[in-house]
């Protein structure tokens, strides 16, 4: 737990968790407000128009929140590897465990807060569409894993940042141009994570 706490302060600062909660609350609230403005007389996302609108908004909100793992991959993992800072965590926990801890803090920790806060906001707003969590998680993991892949392959901050930003546009293109489904993104997520685990075992730090 000491290493996780150290990583948390290193990546987010002393008020990092509160900031993530605030961002999650703002984005989830915007989802509710947008739906209320367009469909003021219904609380059920059942019809075609309601579902289409929610899917659009969920994609937009997910892309916005995905800026966090993009930042973490570009100015966190990539910068740490380039500067040699990550060696501190490797020496403390070992190579593989250090990567797992970093992935946990960079990727899984933010989305966990986002899903909990978002679900709470939608529930309190009596907006019954919990499928949003699956769509958001799948899209977020797609962007996050592509960003992390960029950080391990490109290894330079600016190049990683460009690759990570492109991952957001790729995600948006897949959804809005109907180039794939949520199921396809989920499969890609698993493949990318498997590649990340393999790549990190081989990488020289």
PDB file of C-alpha atoms in Angstrom:
ATOM      1  CA  UNK A   1       0.000   0.000   0.000  1.00  0.00           C
ATOM      2  CA  UNK A   2       2.966   2.313   0.609  1.00  0.00           C
ATOM      3  CA  UNK A   3       3.979   2.128  -3.052  1.00  0.00           C
ATOM      4  CA  UNK A   4       0.412   2.783  -4.219  1.00  0.00           C
ATOM      5  CA  UNK A   5       0.179   5.805  -1.941  1.00  0.00           C
ATOM      6  CA  UNK A   6       3.513   7.094  -3.232  1.00  0.00           C
ATOM      7  CA  UNK A   7       2.411   6.608  -6.846  1.00  0.00           C
ATOM      8  CA  UNK A   8      -0.877   8.351  -6.138  1.00  0.00           C
ATOM      9  CA  UNK A   9       0.887  11.432  -4.763  1.00  0.00           C
ATOM     10  CA  UNK A  10       3.434  11.312  -7.588  1.00  0.00           C
ATOM     11  CA  UNK A  11       0.762  11.231 -10.301  1.00  0.00           C
ATOM     12  CA  UNK A  12      -2.157  13.189  -8.821  1.00  0.00           C
ATOM     13  CA  UNK A  13      -0.788  15.253  -5.961  1.00  0.00           C
ATOM     14  CA  UNK A  14      -2.337  15.580  -2.518  1.00  0.00           C
ATOM     15  CA  UNK A  15      -5.819  16.495  -3.822  1.00  0.00           C
ATOM     16  CA  UNK A  16      -5.861  14.055  -6.720  1.00  0.00           C
ATOM     17  CA  UNK A  17      -8.791  11.927  -5.571  1.00  0.00           C
ATOM     18  CA  UNK A  18     -10.967  14.953  -4.864  1.00  0.00           C
ATOM     19  CA  UNK A  19     -10.174  16.329  -8.320  1.00  0.00           C
ATOM     20  CA  UNK A  20     -11.177  13.041  -9.950  1.00  0.00           C
ATOM     21  CA  UNK A  21     -14.443  13.039  -7.984  1.00  0.00           C
ATOM     22  CA  UNK A  22     -15.191  16.620  -9.055  1.00  0.00           C
ATOM     23  CA  UNK A  23     -14.471  15.893 -12.721  1.00  0.00           C
ATOM     24  CA  UNK A  24     -16.608  12.746 -12.577  1.00  0.00           C
ATOM     25  CA  UNK A  25     -19.472  14.646 -10.948  1.00  0.00           C
ATOM     26  CA  UNK A  26     -19.360  17.429 -13.534  1.00  0.00           C
ATOM     27  CA  UNK A  27     -19.338  15.045 -16.504  1.00  0.00           C
ATOM     28  CA  UNK A  28     -22.070  12.808 -15.086  1.00  0.00           C
ATOM     29  CA  UNK A  29     -24.206  15.842 -14.245  1.00  0.00           C
ATOM     30  CA  UNK A  30     -23.777  17.168 -17.777  1.00  0.00           C
ATOM     31  CA  UNK A  31     -25.088  13.839 -19.047  1.00  0.00           C
ATOM     32  CA  UNK A  32     -28.213  14.172 -16.887  1.00  0.00           C
ATOM     33  CA  UNK A  33     -28.749  17.853 -17.731  1.00  0.00           C
ATOM     34  CA  UNK A  34     -28.403  17.259 -21.471  1.00  0.00           C
ATOM     35  CA  UNK A  35     -30.925  14.417 -21.351  1.00  0.00           C
ATOM     36  CA  UNK A  36     -33.377  16.498 -19.283  1.00  0.00           C
ATOM     37  CA  UNK A  37     -33.173  19.375 -21.751  1.00  0.00           C
ATOM     38  CA  UNK A  38     -33.911  17.142 -24.735  1.00  0.00           C
ATOM     39  CA  UNK A  39     -36.383  14.752 -23.069  1.00  0.00           C
ATOM     40  CA  UNK A  40     -37.954  16.630 -20.136  1.00  0.00           C
ATOM     41  CA  UNK A  41     -40.971  14.348 -19.768  1.00  0.00           C
ATOM     42  CA  UNK A  42     -39.354  10.943 -19.490  1.00  0.00           C
ATOM     43  CA  UNK A  43     -36.929   9.236 -17.110  1.00  0.00           C
ATOM     44  CA  UNK A  44     -36.611   6.037 -19.129  1.00  0.00           C
ATOM     45  CA  UNK A  45     -34.075   5.568 -21.905  1.00  0.00           C
ATOM     46  CA  UNK A  46     -36.222   3.201 -23.936  1.00  0.00           C
ATOM     47  CA  UNK A  47     -37.055   4.649 -27.351  1.00  0.00           C
ATOM     48  CA  UNK A  48     -34.749   4.937 -30.322  1.00  0.00           C
ATOM     49  CA  UNK A  49     -34.265   8.688 -29.981  1.00  0.00           C
ATOM     50  CA  UNK A  50     -33.486   8.476 -26.264  1.00  0.00           C
ATOM     51  CA  UNK A  51     -30.993   5.628 -26.724  1.00  0.00           C
ATOM     52  CA  UNK A  52     -29.276   7.319 -29.665  1.00  0.00           C
ATOM     53  CA  UNK A  53     -28.960  10.576 -27.751  1.00  0.00           C
ATOM     54  CA  UNK A  54     -27.594   8.843 -24.649  1.00  0.00           C
ATOM     55  CA  UNK A  55     -25.084   6.862 -26.704  1.00  0.00           C
ATOM     56  CA  UNK A  56     -23.872  10.077 -28.304  1.00  0.00           C
ATOM     57  CA  UNK A  57     -23.528  11.819 -24.943  1.00  0.00           C
ATOM     58  CA  UNK A  58     -21.851   8.816 -23.304  1.00  0.00           C
ATOM     59  CA  UNK A  59     -19.278   8.696 -26.106  1.00  0.00           C
ATOM     60  CA  UNK A  60     -18.598  12.415 -25.739  1.00  0.00           C
ATOM     61  CA  UNK A  61     -18.317  12.246 -21.933  1.00  0.00           C
ATOM     62  CA  UNK A  62     -16.085   9.163 -22.121  1.00  0.00           C
ATOM     63  CA  UNK A  63     -13.773  10.888 -24.592  1.00  0.00           C
ATOM     64  CA  UNK A  64     -13.542  13.866 -22.237  1.00  0.00           C
ATOM     65  CA  UNK A  65     -12.695  11.705 -19.226  1.00  0.00           C
ATOM     66  CA  UNK A  66     -10.194   9.721 -21.284  1.00  0.00           C
ATOM     67  CA  UNK A  67      -7.968  12.797 -21.270  1.00  0.00           C
ATOM     68  CA  UNK A  68      -6.868  11.633 -17.808  1.00  0.00           C
ATOM     69  CA  UNK A  69      -5.195   8.356 -18.936  1.00  0.00           C
ATOM     70  CA  UNK A  70      -3.838  10.218 -21.966  1.00  0.00           C
ATOM     71  CA  UNK A  71      -2.192  12.666 -19.575  1.00  0.00           C
ATOM     72  CA  UNK A  72      -1.003   9.841 -17.323  1.00  0.00           C
ATOM     73  CA  UNK A  73       0.522   7.894 -20.198  1.00  0.00           C
ATOM     74  CA  UNK A  74       2.170  10.907 -21.840  1.00  0.00           C
ATOM     75  CA  UNK A  75       3.362  12.912 -18.862  1.00  0.00           C
ATOM     76  CA  UNK A  76       3.416  10.030 -16.393  1.00  0.00           C
ATOM     77  CA  UNK A  77       4.603   6.631 -17.588  1.00  0.00           C
ATOM     78  CA  UNK A  78       6.395   7.872 -20.702  1.00  0.00           C
ATOM     79  CA  UNK A  79       8.096  10.700 -18.819  1.00  0.00           C
ATOM     80  CA  UNK A  80       9.026   8.412 -15.917  1.00  0.00           C
ATOM     81  CA  UNK A  81      10.616   5.864 -18.246  1.00  0.00           C
ATOM     82  CA  UNK A  82      12.447   8.558 -20.210  1.00  0.00           C
ATOM     83  CA  UNK A  83      13.767  10.269 -17.057  1.00  0.00           C
ATOM     84  CA  UNK A  84      14.535   7.043 -15.225  1.00  0.00           C
ATOM     85  CA  UNK A  85      12.095   7.898 -12.402  1.00  0.00           C
ATOM     86  CA  UNK A  86      10.241   4.623 -12.865  1.00  0.00           C
ATOM     87  CA  UNK A  87      13.365   2.754 -11.770  1.00  0.00           C
ATOM     88  CA  UNK A  88      12.551   3.846  -8.203  1.00  0.00           C
ATOM     89  CA  UNK A  89       9.295   1.892  -8.259  1.00  0.00           C
ATOM     90  CA  UNK A  90      10.947  -1.063 -10.004  1.00  0.00           C
ATOM     91  CA  UNK A  91      13.599  -1.240  -7.275  1.00  0.00           C
ATOM     92  CA  UNK A  92      10.903  -1.076  -4.604  1.00  0.00           C
ATOM     93  CA  UNK A  93       8.488  -3.656  -6.002  1.00  0.00           C
ATOM     94  CA  UNK A  94      10.062  -5.415  -8.958  1.00  0.00           C
ATOM     95  CA  UNK A  95       9.450  -4.816 -12.637  1.00  0.00           C
ATOM     96  CA  UNK A  96       6.124  -6.589 -13.150  1.00  0.00           C
ATOM     97  CA  UNK A  97       4.508  -5.450  -9.900  1.00  0.00           C
ATOM     98  CA  UNK A  98       5.628  -1.866 -10.534  1.00  0.00           C
ATOM     99  CA  UNK A  99       3.861  -1.952 -13.895  1.00  0.00           C
ATOM    100  CA  UNK A 100       0.671  -3.378 -12.353  1.00  0.00           C
ATOM    101  CA  UNK A 101       0.682  -0.659  -9.699  1.00  0.00           C
ATOM    102  CA  UNK A 102       1.300   2.037 -12.314  1.00  0.00           C
ATOM    103  CA  UNK A 103      -1.510   0.711 -14.524  1.00  0.00           C
ATOM    104  CA  UNK A 104      -3.798   0.563 -11.514  1.00  0.00           C
ATOM    105  CA  UNK A 105      -3.134   4.203 -10.614  1.00  0.00           C
ATOM    106  CA  UNK A 106      -3.017   5.564 -14.180  1.00  0.00           C
ATOM    107  CA  UNK A 107      -5.966   3.709 -15.674  1.00  0.00           C
ATOM    108  CA  UNK A 108      -8.148   1.712 -13.270  1.00  0.00           C
ATOM    109  CA  UNK A 109      -8.219   4.128 -10.339  1.00  0.00           C
ATOM    110  CA  UNK A 110      -9.700   7.078 -12.311  1.00  0.00           C
ATOM    111  CA  UNK A 111     -12.333   5.015 -14.111  1.00  0.00           C
ATOM    112  CA  UNK A 112     -13.420   3.347 -10.874  1.00  0.00           C
ATOM    113  CA  UNK A 113     -14.133   6.755  -9.342  1.00  0.00           C
ATOM    114  CA  UNK A 114     -15.869   7.903 -12.535  1.00  0.00           C
ATOM    115  CA  UNK A 115     -18.175   4.879 -12.675  1.00  0.00           C
ATOM    116  CA  UNK A 116     -19.090   5.047  -8.982  1.00  0.00           C
ATOM    117  CA  UNK A 117     -19.776   8.793  -9.010  1.00  0.00           C
ATOM    118  CA  UNK A 118     -21.525   8.636 -12.386  1.00  0.00           C
ATOM    119  CA  UNK A 119     -23.800   5.771 -11.365  1.00  0.00           C
ATOM    120  CA  UNK A 120     -24.655   7.602  -8.136  1.00  0.00           C
ATOM    121  CA  UNK A 121     -25.532  10.789 -10.027  1.00  0.00           C
ATOM    122  CA  UNK A 122     -27.710   8.958 -12.569  1.00  0.00           C
ATOM    123  CA  UNK A 123     -29.434   6.994  -9.811  1.00  0.00           C
ATOM    124  CA  UNK A 124     -30.203  10.112  -7.767  1.00  0.00           C
ATOM    125  CA  UNK A 125     -31.505  11.755 -10.941  1.00  0.00           C
ATOM    126  CA  UNK A 126     -33.725   8.675 -11.465  1.00  0.00           C
ATOM    127  CA  UNK A 127     -32.292   8.315 -14.941  1.00  0.00           C
ATOM    128  CA  UNK A 128     -32.550   4.581 -15.468  1.00  0.00           C
ATOM    129  CA  UNK A 129     -29.811   3.673 -17.923  1.00  0.00           C
ATOM    130  CA  UNK A 130     -27.086   1.739 -16.113  1.00  0.00           C
ATOM    131  CA  UNK A 131     -25.832   0.315 -19.445  1.00  0.00           C
ATOM    132  CA  UNK A 132     -23.949   3.599 -19.693  1.00  0.00           C
ATOM    133  CA  UNK A 133     -21.283   2.167 -17.385  1.00  0.00           C
ATOM    134  CA  UNK A 134     -20.484  -0.685 -19.804  1.00  0.00           C
ATOM    135  CA  UNK A 135     -20.245   1.660 -22.791  1.00  0.00           C
ATOM    136  CA  UNK A 136     -18.131   4.164 -20.913  1.00  0.00           C
ATOM    137  CA  UNK A 137     -15.783   1.552 -19.436  1.00  0.00           C
ATOM    138  CA  UNK A 138     -15.210  -0.117 -22.819  1.00  0.00           C
ATOM    139  CA  UNK A 139     -14.449   3.144 -24.618  1.00  0.00           C
ATOM    140  CA  UNK A 140     -12.281   4.447 -21.803  1.00  0.00           C
ATOM    141  CA  UNK A 141     -10.204   1.261 -21.666  1.00  0.00           C
ATOM    142  CA  UNK A 142      -9.721   1.400 -25.436  1.00  0.00           C
ATOM    143  CA  UNK A 143      -8.255   4.900 -25.262  1.00  0.00           C
ATOM    144  CA  UNK A 144      -6.276   4.181 -22.087  1.00  0.00           C
ATOM    145  CA  UNK A 145      -4.712   0.977 -23.433  1.00  0.00           C
ATOM    146  CA  UNK A 146      -3.786   2.616 -26.733  1.00  0.00           C
ATOM    147  CA  UNK A 147      -2.233   5.502 -24.801  1.00  0.00           C
ATOM    148  CA  UNK A 148      -0.279   3.139 -22.585  1.00  0.00           C
ATOM    149  CA  UNK A 149       0.851   1.201 -25.651  1.00  0.00           C
ATOM    150  CA  UNK A 150       2.107   4.477 -27.138  1.00  0.00           C
ATOM    151  CA  UNK A 151       4.041   5.217 -23.943  1.00  0.00           C
ATOM    152  CA  UNK A 152       5.821   1.846 -24.031  1.00  0.00           C
ATOM    153  CA  UNK A 153       6.468   1.796 -27.777  1.00  0.00           C
ATOM    154  CA  UNK A 154       7.305   5.460 -28.446  1.00  0.00           C
ATOM    155  CA  UNK A 155       8.738   6.205 -24.976  1.00  0.00           C
ATOM    156  CA  UNK A 156       9.150   9.944 -25.615  1.00  0.00           C
ATOM    157  CA  UNK A 157       6.699  12.349 -24.017  1.00  0.00           C
ATOM    158  CA  UNK A 158       5.715  14.389 -27.061  1.00  0.00           C
ATOM    159  CA  UNK A 159       5.434  11.385 -29.383  1.00  0.00           C
ATOM    160  CA  UNK A 160       3.408   9.530 -26.768  1.00  0.00           C
ATOM    161  CA  UNK A 161       1.129  12.547 -26.371  1.00  0.00           C
ATOM    162  CA  UNK A 162       0.442  12.668 -30.121  1.00  0.00           C
ATOM    163  CA  UNK A 163      -0.244   8.925 -30.226  1.00  0.00           C
ATOM    164  CA  UNK A 164      -2.491   9.157 -27.176  1.00  0.00           C
ATOM    165  CA  UNK A 165      -4.526  12.052 -28.557  1.00  0.00           C
ATOM    166  CA  UNK A 166      -4.953  10.130 -31.808  1.00  0.00           C
ATOM    167  CA  UNK A 167      -6.375   7.236 -29.786  1.00  0.00           C
ATOM    168  CA  UNK A 168      -9.269   9.475 -28.699  1.00  0.00           C
ATOM    169  CA  UNK A 169     -10.049  10.374 -32.317  1.00  0.00           C
ATOM    170  CA  UNK A 170      -9.828   6.712 -33.303  1.00  0.00           C
ATOM    171  CA  UNK A 171     -12.350   5.864 -30.586  1.00  0.00           C
ATOM    172  CA  UNK A 172     -14.690   8.638 -31.725  1.00  0.00           C
ATOM    173  CA  UNK A 173     -14.380   7.512 -35.355  1.00  0.00           C
ATOM    174  CA  UNK A 174     -15.201   3.911 -34.461  1.00  0.00           C
ATOM    175  CA  UNK A 175     -18.348   4.954 -32.602  1.00  0.00           C
ATOM    176  CA  UNK A 176     -19.666   7.803 -34.757  1.00  0.00           C
ATOM    177  CA  UNK A 177     -18.799   6.188 -38.108  1.00  0.00           C
ATOM    178  CA  UNK A 178     -20.190   2.870 -36.875  1.00  0.00           C
ATOM    179  CA  UNK A 179     -16.946   1.025 -37.622  1.00  0.00           C
ATOM    180  CA  UNK A 180     -17.321  -1.358 -34.705  1.00  0.00           C
ATOM    181  CA  UNK A 181     -19.426  -2.367 -31.739  1.00  0.00           C
ATOM    182  CA  UNK A 182     -18.940  -2.281 -27.982  1.00  0.00           C
ATOM    183  CA  UNK A 183     -18.179  -5.999 -28.127  1.00  0.00           C
ATOM    184  CA  UNK A 184     -15.407  -5.393 -30.670  1.00  0.00           C
ATOM    185  CA  UNK A 185     -13.899  -2.655 -28.502  1.00  0.00           C
ATOM    186  CA  UNK A 186     -13.994  -5.015 -25.512  1.00  0.00           C
ATOM    187  CA  UNK A 187     -12.059  -7.655 -27.465  1.00  0.00           C
ATOM    188  CA  UNK A 188      -9.513  -5.045 -28.578  1.00  0.00           C
ATOM    189  CA  UNK A 189      -9.189  -3.931 -24.938  1.00  0.00           C
ATOM    190  CA  UNK A 190      -8.227  -7.464 -23.868  1.00  0.00           C
ATOM    191  CA  UNK A 191      -5.744  -7.826 -26.735  1.00  0.00           C
ATOM    192  CA  UNK A 192      -4.129  -4.465 -25.991  1.00  0.00           C
ATOM    193  CA  UNK A 193      -3.811  -5.278 -22.291  1.00  0.00           C
ATOM    194  CA  UNK A 194      -2.194  -8.611 -23.142  1.00  0.00           C
ATOM    195  CA  UNK A 195       0.260  -6.804 -25.426  1.00  0.00           C
ATOM    196  CA  UNK A 196       1.024  -4.280 -22.691  1.00  0.00           C
ATOM    197  CA  UNK A 197       1.885  -7.026 -20.210  1.00  0.00           C
ATOM    198  CA  UNK A 198       4.128  -8.717 -22.774  1.00  0.00           C
ATOM    199  CA  UNK A 199       5.750  -5.471 -23.906  1.00  0.00           C
ATOM    200  CA  UNK A 200       6.571  -4.340 -20.403  1.00  0.00           C
ATOM    201  CA  UNK A 201       8.248  -7.640 -19.575  1.00  0.00           C
ATOM    202  CA  UNK A 202      10.572  -7.108 -22.545  1.00  0.00           C
ATOM    203  CA  UNK A 203      11.183  -3.390 -22.254  1.00  0.00           C
ATOM    204  CA  UNK A 204      14.508  -2.099 -21.015  1.00  0.00           C
ATOM    205  CA  UNK A 205      14.073   0.638 -18.431  1.00  0.00           C
TER     206      UNK A 205
END
